[in-house]
Amino acid sequence: MRMVDMIEKKRDGHALTKEEIQFVITGYTEGSIPDYQMSAFQMAVYFQGMTVEETADFTMAIVESGDQVDLSAIDGVKVDKHSTGGVGDTTTLVLAPLVAALDIPVAKMSGRGLGHTGGTLDKLEAVPGFHIEITDKEFFDLVNTNKIAVIGQSGNITPADKKIYSLRDVTATVSSIPLIASSIMSKKIAAGSDAIVLDVKVGTGAFMKDLAMARELAEEMVQIGNQIGRHTMAVISDMNQPLGYAIGNALEVKEAVETLQGNGPEDLHELCLTLGSHMVRLAGKADSTEEARKMLEEVIQNGKALEVFKLFLRSQGGDTSVIDDLSKLPTAQYQIDVPAKESGFVSAITADEIGTAAMLLGAGRATKESEIDLAVGLVLHKKIGDPVKVGESIVTIHSNTEDVEAVKEKIYHAYDLSATEVGPVTLVHDEIT
Ligand code: URA
Ligand code: CA
């Protein structure tokens, strides 16, 4: 086979066979296919698209370019949840213990990412002593006994994706639906779970800015997953404002605990129940999402979900006295209120800018080497639709430096007020099975 023929075939709108796709991915990963040919190929995909079969083959070829996690030592149906990324998204912290409380195994692999706030792993490190340096055997044993554990990422997962993604970044081919879908799904499939619940975010603070695009991406990923034999479904949820009120590591742990106690923000609670009920259903623990939702509500009300969260933290060295007394979590030196400059109703909160404001405080990493400050972040007091009086605090900044002018500027910029009443936002736009 010759790469030039693959490029020509795709350029002219034909579908590649499985063998041809394997040739492209293997050759590019090994280095026998150069960047310039892969660039041309990706641009052809950008314009011509790929069929579901091609995208599934493309995904599997990426999966097979590296190691695959074997979770067969864990009993039961392993269900994973993946979010396409938002601001202040505390759902994983809540959902993991919540579904584990219903005996669904949660086997999470976590790495440190870049972003507005830390990853789940960074957030959990707000609990003193908590660590993920455990052996594979300890990890499997913990999941089998407690139904939940987190281990650091090891092995060489989807090397083809790393190479392809970097090339897409500099060739204007990031926003191709089949390329995004195969990139995300390859990582999920290599991570070894049996079933996958996707949370596709849509809105100003998300990768997908409009609903039609988000729906297309969600449908494509669901088709790929099911084609490959992993039960997959997607929820399309709103990211036109941050989820919940807290953005920051320790602040989000506090918010997650409150949500597990049934006292969390309405939108975070609702999204966790929506995603969680699909996880419970896919795990075979309930026949319908209605039944699953009742089961989840019960483990929140009877305290089991919070108990499982504490057991999980303790089993990995965490001091859970900070969960019993949330004021013992890392706390920033200064709490500075941001007063509204005028009265009105909140009509928009650009989640991206709120995220950048949190990052300026040190809540997230700009580069891999950045140090995270677990204590800092933002607590919003007003969400879309809320009435605001001039002088009233819209946000409290939690900072370890006194000068927060640049952060305030971002917050004022992120918030739009309207003189007239603003209707409520839709949280869950669609569910795709
Ligand atoms: N996230 C990914 O992992 N891959 C993409 O292509 C886009 C977003
Ligand atoms: Ca939040």
GROMACS .gro file of C-alpha atoms and ligand atoms in nm:
model
  442
    1MET     CA    1   0.000   0.000   0.000
    2ARG     CA    2   0.107   0.358  -0.061
    3MET     CA    3  -0.002   0.654   0.151
    4VAL     CA    4  -0.050   0.870  -0.159
    5ASP     CA    5  -0.326   0.632  -0.276
    6MET     CA    6  -0.499   0.657   0.063
    7ILE     CA    7  -0.493   1.037   0.042
    8GLU     CA    8  -0.629   1.028  -0.313
    9LYS     CA    9  -0.906   0.784  -0.220
   10LYS     CA   10  -1.020   1.000   0.071
   11ARG     CA   11  -0.980   1.320  -0.130
   12ASP     CA   12  -1.224   1.178  -0.387
   13GLY     CA   13  -1.476   1.090  -0.118
   14HIS     CA   14  -1.439   0.712  -0.101
   15ALA     CA   15  -1.439   0.501   0.213
   16LEU     CA   16  -1.117   0.329   0.320
   17THR     CA   17  -1.114  -0.036   0.420
   18LYS     CA   18  -1.012  -0.150   0.768
   19GLU     CA   19  -0.673  -0.268   0.634
   20GLU     CA   20  -0.613   0.068   0.467
   21ILE     CA   21  -0.695   0.254   0.788
   22GLN     CA   22  -0.463   0.028   0.986
   23PHE     CA   23  -0.190   0.099   0.732
   24VAL     CA   24  -0.233   0.475   0.778
   25ILE     CA   25  -0.235   0.469   1.160
   26THR     CA   26   0.045   0.215   1.200
   27GLY     CA   27   0.264   0.387   0.942
   28TYR     CA   28   0.214   0.727   1.097
   29THR     CA   29   0.276   0.606   1.453
   30GLU     CA   30   0.594   0.423   1.351
   31GLY     CA   31   0.719   0.715   1.144
   32SER     CA   32   0.718   0.556   0.799
   33ILE     CA   33   0.441   0.798   0.697
   34PRO     CA   34   0.562   1.159   0.728
   35ASP     CA   35   0.371   1.453   0.876
   36TYR     CA   36   0.308   1.612   0.535
   37GLN     CA   37   0.121   1.308   0.408
   38MET     CA   38  -0.076   1.270   0.729
   39SER     CA   39  -0.161   1.642   0.712
   40ALA     CA   40  -0.301   1.601   0.361
   41PHE     CA   41  -0.494   1.293   0.472
   42GLN     CA   42  -0.646   1.473   0.769
   43MET     CA   43  -0.752   1.765   0.551
   44ALA     CA   44  -0.918   1.519   0.313
   45VAL     CA   45  -1.103   1.368   0.613
   46TYR     CA   46  -1.196   1.718   0.726
   47PHE     CA   47  -1.373   1.785   0.395
   48GLN     CA   48  -1.499   1.436   0.302
   49GLY     CA   49  -1.575   1.293   0.647
   50MET     CA   50  -1.570   0.924   0.728
   51THR     CA   51  -1.847   0.663   0.747
   52VAL     CA   52  -1.934   0.513   1.085
   53GLU     CA   53  -1.745   0.195   0.990
   54GLU     CA   54  -1.437   0.395   0.892
   55THR     CA   55  -1.451   0.599   1.212
   56ALA     CA   56  -1.486   0.283   1.422
   57ASP     CA   57  -1.192   0.123   1.237
   58PHE     CA   58  -0.992   0.444   1.277
   59THR     CA   59  -1.070   0.443   1.651
   60MET     CA   60  -0.967   0.078   1.695
   61ALA     CA   61  -0.645   0.133   1.499
   62ILE     CA   62  -0.560   0.415   1.742
   63VAL     CA   63  -0.648   0.192   2.041
   64GLU     CA   64  -0.420  -0.081   1.904
   65SER     CA   65  -0.129   0.161   1.858
   66GLY     CA   66  -0.052   0.128   2.230
   67ASP     CA   67  -0.133  -0.050   2.555
   68GLN     CA   68  -0.486  -0.138   2.660
   69VAL     CA   69  -0.591  -0.153   3.022
   70ASP     CA   70  -0.714  -0.494   3.131
   71LEU     CA   71  -0.982  -0.462   3.400
   72SER     CA   72  -1.088  -0.827   3.387
   73ALA     CA   73  -0.962  -0.881   3.745
   74ILE     CA   74  -1.247  -0.658   3.860
   75ASP     CA   75  -1.590  -0.813   3.913
   76GLY     CA   76  -1.901  -0.667   3.754
   77VAL     CA   77  -1.976  -0.432   3.467
   78LYS     CA   78  -1.725  -0.146   3.459
   79VAL     CA   79  -1.894   0.178   3.353
   80ASP     CA   80  -1.688   0.485   3.278
   81LYS     CA   81  -1.803   0.845   3.247
   82HIS     CA   82  -1.633   1.099   3.024
   83SER     CA   83  -1.695   1.470   2.994
   84THR     CA   84  -1.578   1.665   2.689
   85GLY     CA   85  -1.469   1.936   2.931
   86GLY     CA   86  -1.619   2.232   3.103
   87VAL     CA   87  -1.548   2.479   3.378
   88GLY     CA   88  -1.592   2.383   3.741
   89ASP     CA   89  -1.712   2.038   3.642
   90THR     CA   90  -1.728   1.857   3.973
   91THR     CA   91  -1.938   1.567   3.844
   92THR     CA   92  -1.666   1.299   3.858
   93LEU     CA   93  -1.600   1.367   4.228
   94VAL     CA   94  -1.968   1.318   4.303
   95LEU     CA   95  -2.052   1.040   4.057
   96ALA     CA   96  -1.767   0.803   4.142
   97PRO     CA   97  -1.871   0.741   4.506
   98LEU     CA   98  -2.239   0.779   4.418
   99VAL     CA   99  -2.249   0.486   4.175
  100ALA     CA  100  -1.995   0.285   4.379
  101ALA     CA  101  -2.247   0.307   4.664
  102LEU     CA  102  -2.476   0.097   4.441
  103ASP     CA  103  -2.205  -0.172   4.403
  104ILE     CA  104  -2.098  -0.057   4.058
  105PRO     CA  105  -1.720  -0.085   4.022
  106VAL     CA  106  -1.546   0.247   3.962
  107ALA     CA  107  -1.188   0.185   3.846
  108LYS     CA  108  -1.041   0.523   3.761
  109MET     CA  109  -0.708   0.602   3.605
  110SER     CA  110  -0.607   0.959   3.646
  111GLY     CA  111  -0.333   1.185   3.520
  112ARG     CA  112  -0.254   1.549   3.575
  113GLY     CA  113  -0.395   1.773   3.311
  114LEU     CA  114  -0.369   2.130   3.201
  115GLY     CA  115  -0.662   2.357   3.255
  116HIS     CA  116  -0.861   2.604   3.457
  117THR     CA  117  -0.855   2.389   3.768
  118GLY     CA  118  -0.671   2.067   3.836
  119GLY     CA  119  -0.792   1.725   3.731
  120THR     CA  120  -0.984   1.493   3.961
  121LEU     CA  121  -0.653   1.375   4.101
  122ASP     CA  122  -0.541   1.727   4.199
  123LYS     CA  123  -0.876   1.793   4.359
  124LEU     CA  124  -0.855   1.477   4.569
  125GLU     CA  125  -0.511   1.583   4.691
  126ALA     CA  126  -0.687   1.860   4.884
  127VAL     CA  127  -0.752   1.573   5.127
  128PRO     CA  128  -0.425   1.540   5.327
  129GLY     CA  129  -0.244   1.211   5.276
  130PHE     CA  130  -0.449   1.093   4.981
  131HIS     CA  131  -0.231   0.931   4.715
  132ILE     CA  132  -0.261   0.719   4.403
  133GLU     CA  133   0.075   0.544   4.421
  134ILE     CA  134  -0.069   0.197   4.456
  135THR     CA  135   0.018  -0.124   4.272
  136ASP     CA  136  -0.211  -0.273   4.010
  137LYS     CA  137  -0.295  -0.553   4.255
  138GLU     CA  138  -0.387  -0.307   4.532
  139PHE     CA  139  -0.596  -0.116   4.279
  140PHE     CA  140  -0.792  -0.424   4.170
  141ASP     CA  141  -0.836  -0.540   4.531
  142LEU     CA  142  -0.962  -0.200   4.639
  143VAL     CA  143  -1.214  -0.184   4.355
  144ASN     CA  144  -1.334  -0.536   4.434
  145THR     CA  145  -1.381  -0.463   4.805
  146ASN     CA  146  -1.473  -0.092   4.816
  147LYS     CA  147  -1.604  -0.066   4.456
  148ILE     CA  148  -1.391   0.242   4.401
  149ALA     CA  149  -1.023   0.331   4.362
  150VAL     CA  150  -0.803   0.569   4.164
  151ILE     CA  151  -0.459   0.484   4.027
  152GLY     CA  152  -0.207   0.694   3.836
  153GLN     CA  153  -0.196   0.652   3.461
  154SER     CA  154   0.071   0.406   3.351
  155GLY     CA  155   0.158   0.239   3.025
  156ASN     CA  156   0.160   0.382   2.678
  157ILE     CA  157  -0.206   0.454   2.600
  158THR     CA  158  -0.300   0.558   2.243
  159PRO     CA  159   0.035   0.695   2.121
  160ALA     CA  160  -0.120   0.742   1.775
  161ASP     CA  161  -0.372   0.987   1.921
  162LYS     CA  162  -0.099   1.201   2.077
  163LYS     CA  163   0.078   1.230   1.744
  164ILE     CA  164  -0.237   1.286   1.540
  165TYR     CA  165  -0.380   1.540   1.784
  166SER     CA  166  -0.059   1.750   1.780
  167LEU     CA  167  -0.063   1.751   1.401
  168ARG     CA  168  -0.432   1.849   1.388
  169ASP     CA  169  -0.354   2.139   1.617
  170VAL     CA  170  -0.124   2.298   1.358
  171THR     CA  171  -0.312   2.198   1.040
  172ALA     CA  172  -0.656   2.347   1.118
  173THR     CA  173  -0.816   2.003   1.139
  174VAL     CA  174  -0.908   1.991   1.509
  175SER     CA  175  -1.278   2.060   1.445
  176SER     CA  176  -1.350   1.752   1.233
  177ILE     CA  177  -1.624   1.546   1.398
  178PRO     CA  178  -1.487   1.200   1.300
  179LEU     CA  179  -1.139   1.302   1.415
  180ILE     CA  180  -1.266   1.436   1.749
  181ALA     CA  181  -1.494   1.136   1.803
  182SER     CA  182  -1.220   0.881   1.729
  183SER     CA  183  -0.970   1.071   1.945
  184ILE     CA  184  -1.197   1.076   2.250
  185MET     CA  185  -1.335   0.724   2.204
  186SER     CA  186  -0.992   0.565   2.146
  187LYS     CA  187  -0.878   0.682   2.491
  188LYS     CA  188  -1.198   0.561   2.657
  189ILE     CA  189  -1.183   0.222   2.487
  190ALA     CA  190  -0.815   0.173   2.569
  191ALA     CA  191  -0.902   0.248   2.934
  192GLY     CA  192  -1.085  -0.083   2.943
  193SER     CA  193  -1.440  -0.020   3.066
  194ASP     CA  194  -1.737  -0.222   2.942
  195ALA     CA  195  -1.976   0.069   2.909
  196ILE     CA  196  -1.936   0.443   2.861
  197VAL     CA  197  -2.155   0.738   2.952
  198LEU     CA  198  -2.050   1.052   2.767
  199ASP     CA  199  -2.126   1.402   2.889
  200VAL     CA  200  -2.099   1.619   2.579
  201LYS     CA  201  -2.091   1.983   2.685
  202VAL     CA  202  -2.238   2.254   2.467
  203GLY     CA  203  -2.220   2.631   2.499
  204THR     CA  204  -1.986   2.925   2.530
  205GLY     CA  205  -1.765   2.743   2.783
  206ALA     CA  206  -1.743   2.421   2.581
  207PHE     CA  207  -1.552   2.281   2.287
  208MET     CA  208  -1.882   2.252   2.097
  209LYS     CA  209  -2.044   2.593   2.079
  210ASP     CA  210  -2.375   2.494   1.922
  211LEU     CA  211  -2.627   2.220   1.978
  212ALA     CA  212  -2.626   2.081   1.623
  213MET     CA  213  -2.249   2.021   1.639
  214ALA     CA  214  -2.269   1.874   1.988
  215ARG     CA  215  -2.545   1.639   1.878
  216GLU     CA  216  -2.348   1.529   1.574
  217LEU     CA  217  -2.041   1.457   1.789
  218ALA     CA  218  -2.247   1.272   2.050
  219GLU     CA  219  -2.420   1.057   1.787
  220GLU     CA  220  -2.090   0.973   1.623
  221MET     CA  221  -1.927   0.870   1.952
  222VAL     CA  222  -2.228   0.661   2.056
  223GLN     CA  223  -2.222   0.482   1.720
  224ILE     CA  224  -1.848   0.414   1.744
  225GLY     CA  225  -1.875   0.276   2.097
  226ASN     CA  226  -2.165   0.049   2.014
  227GLN     CA  227  -2.003  -0.062   1.688
  228ILE     CA  228  -1.694  -0.167   1.884
  229GLY     CA  229  -1.903  -0.354   2.138
  230ARG     CA  230  -1.895  -0.112   2.430
  231HIS     CA  231  -2.237   0.000   2.546
  232THR     CA  232  -2.228   0.377   2.496
  233MET     CA  233  -2.474   0.662   2.544
  234ALA     CA  234  -2.443   1.038   2.562
  235VAL     CA  235  -2.602   1.323   2.751
  236ILE     CA  236  -2.572   1.670   2.599
  237SER     CA  237  -2.545   1.917   2.885
  238ASP     CA  238  -2.524   2.293   2.906
  239MET     CA  239  -2.198   2.482   2.949
  240ASN     CA  240  -2.322   2.834   2.893
  241GLN     CA  241  -2.225   2.896   3.255
  242PRO     CA  242  -2.007   2.703   3.500
  243LEU     CA  243  -2.167   2.402   3.666
  244GLY     CA  244  -2.236   2.450   4.036
  245TYR     CA  245  -2.095   2.746   4.224
  246ALA     CA  246  -1.736   2.645   4.305
  247ILE     CA  247  -1.437   2.665   4.073
  248GLY     CA  248  -1.113   2.558   4.239
  249ASN     CA  249  -0.974   2.238   4.383
  250ALA     CA  250  -1.053   2.234   4.758
  251LEU     CA  251  -1.363   2.444   4.686
  252GLU     CA  252  -1.490   2.177   4.449
  253VAL     CA  253  -1.419   1.900   4.699
  254LYS     CA  254  -1.636   2.090   4.946
  255GLU     CA  255  -1.908   2.129   4.683
  256ALA     CA  256  -1.888   1.759   4.594
  257VAL     CA  257  -1.927   1.659   4.960
  258GLU     CA  258  -2.227   1.889   4.997
  259THR     CA  259  -2.378   1.733   4.684
  260LEU     CA  260  -2.319   1.383   4.823
  261GLN     CA  261  -2.501   1.502   5.137
  262GLY     CA  262  -2.794   1.623   4.927
  263ASN     CA  263  -2.716   1.992   4.985
  264GLY     CA  264  -2.533   2.070   4.663
  265PRO     CA  265  -2.614   2.318   4.387
  266GLU     CA  266  -2.929   2.227   4.197
  267ASP     CA  267  -2.762   2.196   3.854
  268LEU     CA  268  -2.471   1.983   3.976
  269HIS     CA  269  -2.710   1.756   4.167
  270GLU     CA  270  -2.939   1.721   3.867
  271LEU     CA  271  -2.659   1.647   3.617
  272CYS     CA  272  -2.508   1.388   3.851
  273LEU     CA  273  -2.844   1.213   3.884
  274THR     CA  274  -2.896   1.221   3.507
  275LEU     CA  275  -2.550   1.083   3.424
  276GLY     CA  276  -2.555   0.849   3.723
  277SER     CA  277  -2.889   0.695   3.632
  278HIS     CA  278  -2.755   0.605   3.287
  279MET     CA  279  -2.444   0.454   3.448
  280VAL     CA  280  -2.660   0.244   3.681
  281ARG     CA  281  -2.876   0.128   3.391
  282LEU     CA  282  -2.578   0.038   3.171
  283ALA     CA  283  -2.425  -0.151   3.465
  284GLY     CA  284  -2.738  -0.365   3.469
  285LYS     CA  285  -2.841  -0.258   3.820
  286ALA     CA  286  -3.174  -0.107   3.712
  287ASP     CA  287  -3.417  -0.163   3.427
  288SER     CA  288  -3.492   0.202   3.370
  289THR     CA  289  -3.333   0.538   3.440
  290GLU     CA  290  -3.635   0.625   3.659
  291GLU     CA  291  -3.564   0.328   3.883
  292ALA     CA  292  -3.191   0.409   3.881
  293ARG     CA  293  -3.257   0.768   3.983
  294LYS     CA  294  -3.458   0.653   4.286
  295MET     CA  295  -3.171   0.425   4.390
  296LEU     CA  296  -2.922   0.713   4.362
  297GLU     CA  297  -3.145   0.948   4.559
  298GLU     CA  298  -3.170   0.684   4.830
  299VAL     CA  299  -2.790   0.646   4.878
  300ILE     CA  300  -2.761   1.024   4.902
  301GLN     CA  301  -3.040   1.042   5.160
  302ASN     CA  302  -2.925   0.750   5.375
  303GLY     CA  303  -2.564   0.872   5.379
  304LYS     CA  304  -2.417   0.568   5.204
  305ALA     CA  305  -2.271   0.769   4.913
  306LEU     CA  306  -2.075   0.991   5.151
  307GLU     CA  307  -1.961   0.688   5.354
  308VAL     CA  308  -1.827   0.527   5.036
  309PHE     CA  309  -1.643   0.849   4.949
  310LYS     CA  310  -1.476   0.849   5.291
  311LEU     CA  311  -1.391   0.480   5.276
  312PHE     CA  312  -1.231   0.537   4.935
  313LEU     CA  313  -1.022   0.832   5.059
  314ARG     CA  314  -0.916   0.649   5.378
  315SER     CA  315  -0.817   0.338   5.182
  316GLN     CA  316  -0.572   0.551   4.983
  317GLY     CA  317  -0.421   0.733   5.281
  318GLY     CA  318  -0.661   1.028   5.304
  319ASP     CA  319  -0.740   1.201   5.633
  320THR     CA  320  -1.120   1.211   5.622
  321SER     CA  321  -1.154   1.442   5.923
  322VAL     CA  322  -1.148   1.720   5.659
  323ILE     CA  323  -1.464   1.571   5.510
  324ASP     CA  324  -1.639   1.564   5.848
  325ASP     CA  325  -1.528   1.923   5.906
  326LEU     CA  326  -1.500   2.095   5.568
  327SER     CA  327  -1.348   2.407   5.725
  328LYS     CA  328  -1.030   2.198   5.768
  329LEU     CA  329  -0.978   2.177   5.389
  330PRO     CA  330  -0.704   2.403   5.248
  331THR     CA  331  -0.830   2.762   5.278
  332ALA     CA  332  -0.704   3.072   5.099
  333GLN     CA  333  -0.570   3.369   5.297
  334TYR     CA  334  -0.806   3.626   5.142
  335GLN     CA  335  -1.178   3.612   5.061
  336ILE     CA  336  -1.260   3.908   4.843
  337ASP     CA  337  -1.613   3.988   4.726
  338VAL     CA  338  -1.686   4.121   4.378
  339PRO     CA  339  -1.976   4.367   4.401
  340ALA     CA  340  -2.223   4.412   4.114
  341LYS     CA  341  -2.174   4.742   3.933
  342GLU     CA  342  -2.544   4.765   3.845
  343SER     CA  343  -2.875   4.596   3.914
  344GLY     CA  344  -3.046   4.354   3.680
  345PHE     CA  345  -3.074   3.985   3.596
  346VAL     CA  346  -2.779   3.765   3.505
  347SER     CA  347  -2.817   3.682   3.136
  348ALA     CA  348  -2.481   3.517   3.061
  349ILE     CA  349  -2.168   3.396   3.240
  350THR     CA  350  -1.888   3.314   2.998
  351ALA     CA  351  -1.756   2.998   3.156
  352ASP     CA  352  -1.422   3.024   2.973
  353GLU     CA  353  -1.346   3.359   3.132
  354ILE     CA  354  -1.446   3.241   3.477
  355GLY     CA  355  -1.206   2.951   3.422
  356THR     CA  356  -0.927   3.185   3.318
  357ALA     CA  357  -0.992   3.395   3.630
  358ALA     CA  358  -0.953   3.082   3.846
  359MET     CA  359  -0.633   2.997   3.662
  360LEU     CA  360  -0.491   3.346   3.725
  361LEU     CA  361  -0.534   3.275   4.096
  362GLY     CA  362  -0.331   2.954   4.059
  363ALA     CA  363  -0.616   2.699   4.065
  364GLY     CA  364  -0.504   2.537   3.739
  365ARG     CA  365  -0.197   2.464   3.532
  366ALA     CA  366  -0.096   2.675   3.232
  367THR     CA  367   0.201   2.446   3.162
  368LYS     CA  368   0.287   2.095   3.279
  369GLU     CA  369   0.541   2.242   3.523
  370SER     CA  370   0.298   2.485   3.694
  371GLU     CA  371   0.226   2.430   4.063
  372ILE     CA  372  -0.138   2.423   4.164
  373ASP     CA  373  -0.266   2.613   4.467
  374LEU     CA  374  -0.538   2.383   4.602
  375ALA     CA  375  -0.696   2.648   4.824
  376VAL     CA  376  -0.771   2.921   4.570
  377GLY     CA  377  -1.061   2.970   4.332
  378LEU     CA  378  -1.400   3.132   4.291
  379VAL     CA  379  -1.739   3.086   4.447
  380LEU     CA  380  -2.022   3.223   4.234
  381HIS     CA  381  -2.326   3.361   4.409
  382LYS     CA  382  -2.529   3.438   4.100
  383LYS     CA  383  -2.618   3.219   3.804
  384ILE     CA  384  -2.816   3.287   3.486
  385GLY     CA  385  -3.165   3.414   3.567
  386ASP     CA  386  -3.078   3.534   3.919
  387PRO     CA  387  -3.170   3.892   4.015
  388VAL     CA  388  -2.878   4.111   4.123
  389LYS     CA  389  -2.877   4.440   4.319
  390VAL     CA  390  -2.602   4.695   4.271
  391GLY     CA  391  -2.329   4.644   4.533
  392GLU     CA  392  -2.433   4.285   4.605
  393SER     CA  393  -2.154   4.026   4.582
  394ILE     CA  394  -2.176   3.824   4.261
  395VAL     CA  395  -1.859   3.621   4.325
  396THR     CA  396  -1.621   3.564   4.615
  397ILE     CA  397  -1.256   3.534   4.515
  398HIS     CA  398  -1.048   3.296   4.728
  399SER     CA  399  -0.690   3.411   4.685
  400ASN     CA  400  -0.349   3.384   4.842
  401THR     CA  401  -0.248   3.724   4.705
  402GLU     CA  402  -0.413   4.053   4.792
  403ASP     CA  403  -0.399   4.204   4.444
  404VAL     CA  404  -0.684   4.049   4.246
  405GLU     CA  405  -0.761   4.334   4.006
  406ALA     CA  406  -0.696   4.124   3.693
  407VAL     CA  407  -0.920   3.848   3.830
  408LYS     CA  408  -1.200   4.095   3.907
  409GLU     CA  409  -1.169   4.235   3.556
  410LYS     CA  410  -1.223   3.886   3.408
  411ILE     CA  411  -1.524   3.827   3.632
  412TYR     CA  412  -1.690   4.156   3.534
  413HIS     CA  413  -1.621   4.069   3.174
  414ALA     CA  414  -1.770   3.721   3.212
  415TYR     CA  415  -2.097   3.841   3.367
  416ASP     CA  416  -2.367   4.000   3.150
  417LEU     CA  417  -2.667   4.163   3.316
  418SER     CA  418  -2.999   4.234   3.152
  419ALA     CA  419  -3.256   4.491   3.267
  420THR     CA  420  -3.541   4.249   3.209
  421GLU     CA  421  -3.610   3.908   3.358
  422VAL     CA  422  -3.419   3.613   3.210
  423GLY     CA  423  -3.571   3.266   3.184
  424PRO     CA  424  -3.408   2.955   3.330
  425VAL     CA  425  -3.147   2.769   3.125
  426THR     CA  426  -3.196   2.414   3.004
  427LEU     CA  427  -2.939   2.189   3.173
  428VAL     CA  428  -2.984   1.867   2.976
  429HIS     CA  429  -3.042   1.935   2.608
  430ASP     CA  430  -3.063   1.580   2.483
  431GLU     CA  431  -2.988   1.217   2.559
  432ILE     CA  432  -2.857   0.995   2.281
  433THR     CA  433  -2.870   0.619   2.311
  434URA     N1  434  -1.059   1.606   2.306
  434URA     C1  435  -0.986   1.501   2.260
  434URA     O1  436  -0.942   1.418   2.337
  434URA     N2  437  -0.965   1.491   2.128
  434URA     C2  438  -1.012   1.580   2.040
  434URA     O2  439  -0.989   1.563   1.923
  434URA     C3  440  -1.086   1.689   2.090
  434URA     C4  441  -1.108   1.699   2.223
  435CA      CA  442  -1.846   2.335   4.031
   0.00000   0.00000   0.00000
